[in-house]
XYZ file of C-alpha atoms in Angstrom:
386
model
C -41.920 -3.026 -31.754
C -42.558 -5.889 -34.211
C -44.638 -3.560 -36.376
C -41.821 -1.004 -36.448
C -39.306 -3.721 -37.350
C -41.502 -4.893 -40.236
C -42.001 -1.323 -41.478
C -38.261 -0.584 -41.460
C -37.518 -3.767 -43.408
C -40.260 -2.995 -45.934
C -39.023 0.575 -46.339
C -35.489 -0.643 -47.092
C -36.890 -3.016 -49.699
C -39.073 -0.353 -51.351
C -36.217 2.156 -51.363
C -33.889 -0.337 -53.033
C -36.546 -0.814 -55.721
C -36.934 2.945 -56.214
C -40.514 3.119 -54.927
C -42.144 6.074 -53.204
C -43.596 5.461 -49.750
C -45.749 7.164 -47.141
C -46.191 6.471 -43.446
C -49.698 6.461 -41.952
C -49.817 6.827 -38.161
C -52.738 6.809 -35.731
C -52.005 10.000 -33.809
C -55.209 10.608 -31.854
C -58.322 8.656 -30.881
C -61.516 9.897 -29.256
C -63.593 7.068 -27.868
C -63.069 3.486 -28.984
C -61.010 2.138 -31.875
C -59.316 -1.089 -32.971
C -55.815 0.444 -32.904
C -54.486 3.080 -30.545
C -52.175 6.079 -31.107
C -48.792 4.890 -32.301
C -50.139 2.239 -34.693
C -48.392 2.596 -38.050
C -48.683 1.442 -41.629
C -46.196 1.923 -44.469
C -47.719 2.384 -47.917
C -45.760 1.978 -51.150
C -46.739 3.652 -54.406
C -47.769 0.297 -55.876
C -50.167 -0.399 -52.987
C -48.147 -2.674 -50.703
C -49.106 -2.253 -47.050
C -46.936 -3.079 -44.036
C -48.376 -2.711 -40.543
C -51.954 -1.728 -39.759
C -53.939 1.280 -38.580
C -57.234 -0.567 -38.066
C -58.736 -4.020 -38.205
C -58.721 -3.775 -42.004
C -61.506 -1.242 -42.485
C -59.441 1.912 -42.966
C -56.576 0.550 -45.016
C -58.239 0.831 -48.432
C -59.234 4.467 -47.999
C -55.918 5.309 -46.337
C -54.112 3.838 -49.358
C -55.899 6.267 -51.675
C -55.109 9.209 -49.432
C -51.494 8.092 -49.048
C -51.046 8.053 -52.820
C -52.456 11.587 -52.959
C -50.060 12.709 -50.207
C -47.157 11.149 -52.131
C -48.099 12.993 -55.313
C -48.433 16.310 -53.462
C -45.448 15.775 -51.175
C -47.361 17.195 -48.204
C -48.395 15.481 -44.931
C -52.163 15.124 -44.512
C -54.306 14.645 -41.418
C -57.315 12.405 -42.080
C -60.283 12.010 -39.752
C -62.534 8.950 -39.595
C -65.664 9.321 -37.499
C -67.083 5.854 -36.900
C -70.193 7.415 -35.416
C -70.847 9.246 -38.690
C -73.236 7.526 -41.101
C -71.348 9.049 -44.055
C -68.258 7.021 -43.180
C -70.350 3.859 -43.119
C -71.635 4.677 -46.615
C -68.044 5.026 -47.768
C -67.331 1.545 -46.502
C -65.165 2.466 -43.542
C -67.690 2.112 -40.750
C -65.672 0.418 -38.016
C -68.299 -0.257 -35.395
C -65.845 1.059 -32.795
C -67.849 4.108 -31.737
C -64.943 6.523 -31.911
C -63.079 9.126 -33.934
C -59.674 8.201 -35.365
C -57.151 10.743 -36.655
C -54.532 9.405 -39.073
C -51.478 11.425 -40.094
C -50.130 10.457 -43.525
C -46.542 11.530 -44.210
C -44.898 11.094 -47.616
C -41.293 9.987 -47.143
C -38.696 12.064 -48.978
C -35.366 10.312 -49.336
C -33.784 13.710 -50.032
C -34.261 14.676 -46.381
C -31.535 13.680 -43.950
C -34.101 13.137 -41.171
C -37.587 11.799 -41.781
C -39.982 9.438 -39.924
C -38.313 6.270 -41.231
C -34.825 7.369 -40.196
C -36.282 7.825 -36.709
C -37.711 4.295 -36.732
C -34.430 2.896 -38.038
C -32.549 4.512 -35.154
C -35.067 3.220 -32.615
C -34.638 -0.438 -33.548
C -30.848 -0.105 -33.725
C -30.574 0.790 -30.031
C -31.912 -1.119 -27.049
C -33.087 1.846 -25.011
C -36.236 3.831 -24.382
C -37.014 6.440 -27.039
C -39.586 9.212 -27.318
C -40.985 10.187 -30.711
C -42.919 13.446 -31.081
C -45.561 13.777 -33.798
C -47.017 17.255 -34.190
C -50.330 17.958 -35.934
C -53.224 20.411 -35.996
C -56.607 18.939 -35.062
C -58.186 22.366 -35.149
C -57.561 22.870 -38.870
C -56.683 19.877 -41.027
C -55.710 22.245 -43.861
C -53.076 23.899 -41.688
C -49.438 22.785 -42.033
C -48.958 19.380 -40.380
C -45.349 19.170 -39.099
C -45.687 15.420 -38.492
C -42.978 13.221 -36.950
C -40.475 15.859 -35.955
C -38.391 14.836 -32.935
C -36.651 11.718 -31.630
C -35.201 11.683 -28.130
C -32.842 9.138 -26.602
C -31.036 9.560 -23.306
C -27.934 10.968 -24.976
C -29.239 12.159 -28.333
C -31.923 14.465 -29.680
C -32.729 14.551 -33.400
C -34.973 17.173 -34.999
C -36.510 17.552 -38.433
C -36.824 20.936 -40.189
C -40.607 20.609 -39.818
C -40.477 21.370 -36.083
C -41.248 25.078 -35.528
C -38.447 26.766 -33.569
C -40.776 28.314 -31.005
C -42.101 24.854 -30.041
C -38.727 23.386 -29.188
C -38.158 24.551 -25.607
C -41.582 23.518 -24.293
C -41.621 20.221 -26.184
C -38.163 19.322 -24.877
C -39.337 19.617 -21.282
C -42.405 17.467 -21.980
C -40.326 14.879 -23.850
C -37.887 14.468 -20.979
C -40.788 14.080 -18.567
C -42.376 11.418 -20.803
C -39.113 9.475 -20.976
C -38.554 9.725 -17.232
C -42.094 8.500 -16.473
C -42.046 6.096 -19.466
C -45.642 6.986 -20.269
C -46.888 8.251 -23.634
C -48.942 11.430 -23.511
C -50.707 14.048 -25.612
C -50.039 17.772 -25.209
C -51.377 20.826 -26.981
C -49.630 24.098 -27.745
C -51.130 27.410 -28.820
C -49.386 29.192 -31.671
C -50.902 32.288 -33.306
C -54.367 31.302 -34.547
C -53.879 27.535 -34.326
C -53.648 24.981 -31.552
C -51.159 22.198 -32.315
C -51.321 18.792 -30.682
C -48.213 16.722 -29.967
C -48.329 12.962 -29.483
C -45.353 12.080 -27.292
C -44.910 8.362 -27.817
C -42.653 6.382 -25.487
C -41.261 3.352 -27.322
C -39.697 0.534 -25.334
C -37.153 -1.897 -26.773
C -38.523 -5.310 -27.668
C -38.186 -7.879 -24.862
C -34.992 -9.900 -25.272
C -35.670 -13.553 -24.489
C -32.875 -15.723 -23.071
C -33.749 -19.408 -22.858
C -31.462 -21.616 -20.805
C -32.077 -25.046 -22.289
C -31.914 -26.383 -25.823
C -34.283 -29.336 -25.743
C -36.940 -29.975 -28.346
C -39.545 -28.199 -26.203
C -37.620 -24.950 -26.645
C -38.033 -24.948 -30.440
C -41.671 -23.718 -30.419
C -40.706 -21.015 -27.901
C -38.043 -19.676 -30.239
C -40.316 -19.801 -33.290
C -43.174 -18.008 -31.527
C -40.859 -15.397 -30.018
C -39.561 -14.593 -33.492
C -43.158 -14.008 -34.636
C -43.496 -11.492 -31.795
C -40.305 -9.724 -32.852
C -38.437 -10.676 -29.655
C -34.694 -11.273 -30.152
C -33.966 -14.693 -28.677
C -30.842 -16.377 -27.316
C -30.619 -20.116 -26.613
C -28.002 -21.345 -24.118
C -27.153 -24.851 -22.970
C -24.175 -26.635 -21.490
C -24.532 -29.434 -24.052
C -22.785 -28.676 -27.318
C -24.740 -31.254 -29.284
C -28.038 -29.569 -28.282
C -27.179 -25.885 -28.510
C -26.533 -25.626 -32.255
C -27.520 -23.148 -34.934
C -28.841 -26.049 -37.007
C -31.393 -26.858 -34.293
C -32.325 -23.216 -33.695
C -31.881 -21.377 -37.003
C -34.262 -18.553 -36.001
C -32.526 -17.724 -32.728
C -30.465 -14.549 -32.811
C -27.735 -16.264 -30.820
C -26.963 -19.854 -29.761
C -24.355 -20.403 -27.045
C -22.765 -23.318 -25.247
C -21.975 -22.270 -21.689
C -22.010 -23.429 -18.102
C -24.106 -21.324 -15.703
C -21.161 -19.339 -14.357
C -20.233 -18.235 -17.905
C -23.708 -17.329 -19.147
C -23.952 -13.683 -18.081
C -20.520 -12.737 -19.384
C -21.726 -13.655 -22.888
C -24.867 -11.486 -22.734
C -25.835 -7.823 -22.644
C -28.567 -7.918 -19.995
C -30.892 -4.949 -19.486
C -34.226 -4.180 -17.815
C -36.078 -5.645 -20.823
C -34.326 -9.025 -20.709
C -36.451 -12.086 -19.947
C -34.940 -15.363 -18.719
C -36.499 -18.818 -19.018
C -34.942 -21.815 -17.259
C -35.823 -24.833 -19.416
C -32.748 -27.057 -19.078
C -34.488 -29.986 -17.337
C -31.319 -30.006 -15.235
C -32.048 -29.093 -11.639
C -28.497 -28.038 -10.736
C -28.113 -25.874 -13.859
C -31.446 -24.134 -13.206
C -30.567 -23.602 -9.539
C -27.197 -22.097 -10.417
C -28.832 -19.770 -12.935
C -31.540 -18.706 -10.476
C -28.848 -17.840 -7.943
C -27.198 -15.568 -10.513
C -30.412 -13.990 -11.819
C -32.222 -13.080 -8.599
C -30.086 -9.985 -7.834
C -30.516 -8.562 -11.354
C -33.208 -5.944 -12.186
C -35.082 -8.285 -14.537
C -38.846 -8.065 -15.118
C -39.403 -11.826 -15.414
C -37.670 -15.133 -14.716
C -39.625 -18.273 -15.642
C -38.781 -21.715 -14.278
C -40.096 -24.847 -15.979
C -41.266 -27.654 -13.751
C -43.714 -28.392 -10.910
C -44.219 -26.215 -7.874
C -42.304 -28.715 -5.743
C -39.187 -28.011 -7.825
C -39.569 -24.279 -7.331
C -40.105 -24.686 -3.593
C -37.049 -26.923 -3.305
C -34.843 -24.437 -5.167
C -35.903 -21.543 -2.952
C -35.435 -23.663 0.172
C -31.869 -24.543 -0.883
C -31.029 -20.907 -1.531
C -32.434 -19.978 1.866
C -30.345 -22.676 3.558
C -27.259 -21.190 1.911
C -28.105 -17.900 3.572
C -28.957 -16.392 0.211
C -31.195 -13.323 0.674
C -34.673 -13.740 -0.799
C -36.485 -10.418 -0.446
C -40.078 -10.299 -1.644
C -39.239 -7.846 -4.430
C -36.870 -10.400 -5.960
C -39.268 -13.313 -5.619
C -42.124 -11.427 -7.284
C -40.338 -11.566 -10.623
C -39.880 -15.357 -10.478
C -42.643 -17.424 -12.072
C -42.514 -21.117 -11.354
C -44.316 -23.125 -12.484
C -44.010 -20.976 -15.587
C -46.953 -20.057 -17.835
C -50.669 -19.367 -17.698
C -53.146 -22.112 -16.861
C -54.354 -22.793 -20.416
C -54.501 -26.563 -20.071
C -51.467 -26.902 -22.347
C -49.932 -30.344 -22.865
C -47.807 -30.180 -26.016
C -44.608 -28.151 -26.372
C -46.427 -25.703 -28.625
C -49.275 -25.207 -26.168
C -46.846 -24.732 -23.284
C -44.873 -22.194 -25.338
C -48.108 -20.286 -25.961
C -48.934 -20.193 -22.247
C -45.415 -19.053 -21.319
C -45.238 -16.243 -23.853
C -48.766 -15.126 -22.968
C -47.783 -14.901 -19.309
C -44.668 -12.890 -20.150
C -46.721 -10.455 -22.209
C -49.253 -10.060 -19.399
C -46.516 -9.386 -16.832
C -44.780 -6.823 -19.040
C -48.101 -5.088 -19.752
C -49.111 -5.192 -16.059
C -52.289 -7.097 -16.877
C -53.945 -9.966 -15.021
C -54.439 -12.106 -18.161
C -58.145 -12.611 -17.472
C -61.037 -12.930 -19.910
C -61.760 -9.696 -21.774
C -65.494 -10.315 -21.581
C -65.232 -9.999 -17.796
C -63.635 -6.535 -17.903
C -65.942 -3.863 -16.541
C -64.286 -1.045 -18.472
C -62.923 -0.720 -22.011
C -60.072 -2.880 -23.316
C -57.835 0.153 -23.759
C -57.481 3.081 -21.431
C -59.620 5.997 -22.538
C -57.906 8.579 -24.709
C -57.482 12.107 -23.438
C -59.797 14.861 -24.604
C -59.177 16.166 -28.136
C -57.538 19.345 -26.857
C -55.778 18.714 -23.531
C -53.988 21.310 -21.472
C -53.000 24.147 -23.820
C -49.477 25.463 -23.404
C -48.758 28.765 -25.116
C -45.561 29.142 -27.135
C -46.112 32.830 -27.734
């Protein structure tokens, strides 16, 4: 989501300056690559790049092709075969042992709906979205419809590039992707060509709520901003919870525990951290948070503090089902040997990321399989639209 946020901001800046732009998107990968489908890069006519489609190896060549696409006004599908010696001679050998397909779409401000309007709508709403990008792997010279459909729970937006006879089948697949919240690749047969659709499920950025406004919270806020996570700081002490102390926080509130939730819009992507150094405040917040469908609640302090809090809640007769306790992490953070506030912030945010990604946060060198899940075959199940 941070990459999308950066691209939208850059696009607004380029548009205000009257510059042409093009969007490069990784739409399909066979084998291994540095970036996966959904990685994006905005290119301006004067060569400014925002986002990334590789580790830096493809960007130079993609810039040249993006300028060509801008001049022609036509989307282009570009293939990079990192197993091909010719690509290495051109200076784009990635050493990733895979094939990467990049769709480059010139952005026309004359169109009411285009890829950047989709991205703008996605970051304006905190809900799951599905973006459909349609392309032809079979024939790169065939028309490439590109980013053609955005689906929210209560809204569906199409571009003129989406062929009418694709709509019914794609709609069913899009709703399934949103329901399962898993991106997928589908293929559809039309006349002499097979078109591939990348159905990308995009989750809202995690919203971080930190209860506590001590000095140790400052690095947490600064690092969360780098990740693109909107952050709220709350404390009962008015002289601590100030905008001057936390200028990068999206919101700074002074509130007692019982008033916290009424000041927030909490959803399934909201993360809470209890960093007040006040046992009673943290306990009151934990009592309020346990029933909510949150993915993560982190509690600062030793294990004895966490055990004492849970014991008190149990003595009150407060229900503590295992499903609720699994989302509570106390002591908070990964075991990185952190001592300073900055190091502790790093361990906490790393743990949150691992939990949200359903990873065990181990050493990559100890993984037996690839870092990323393997991509599907180039032409998956073919669904006829005829």
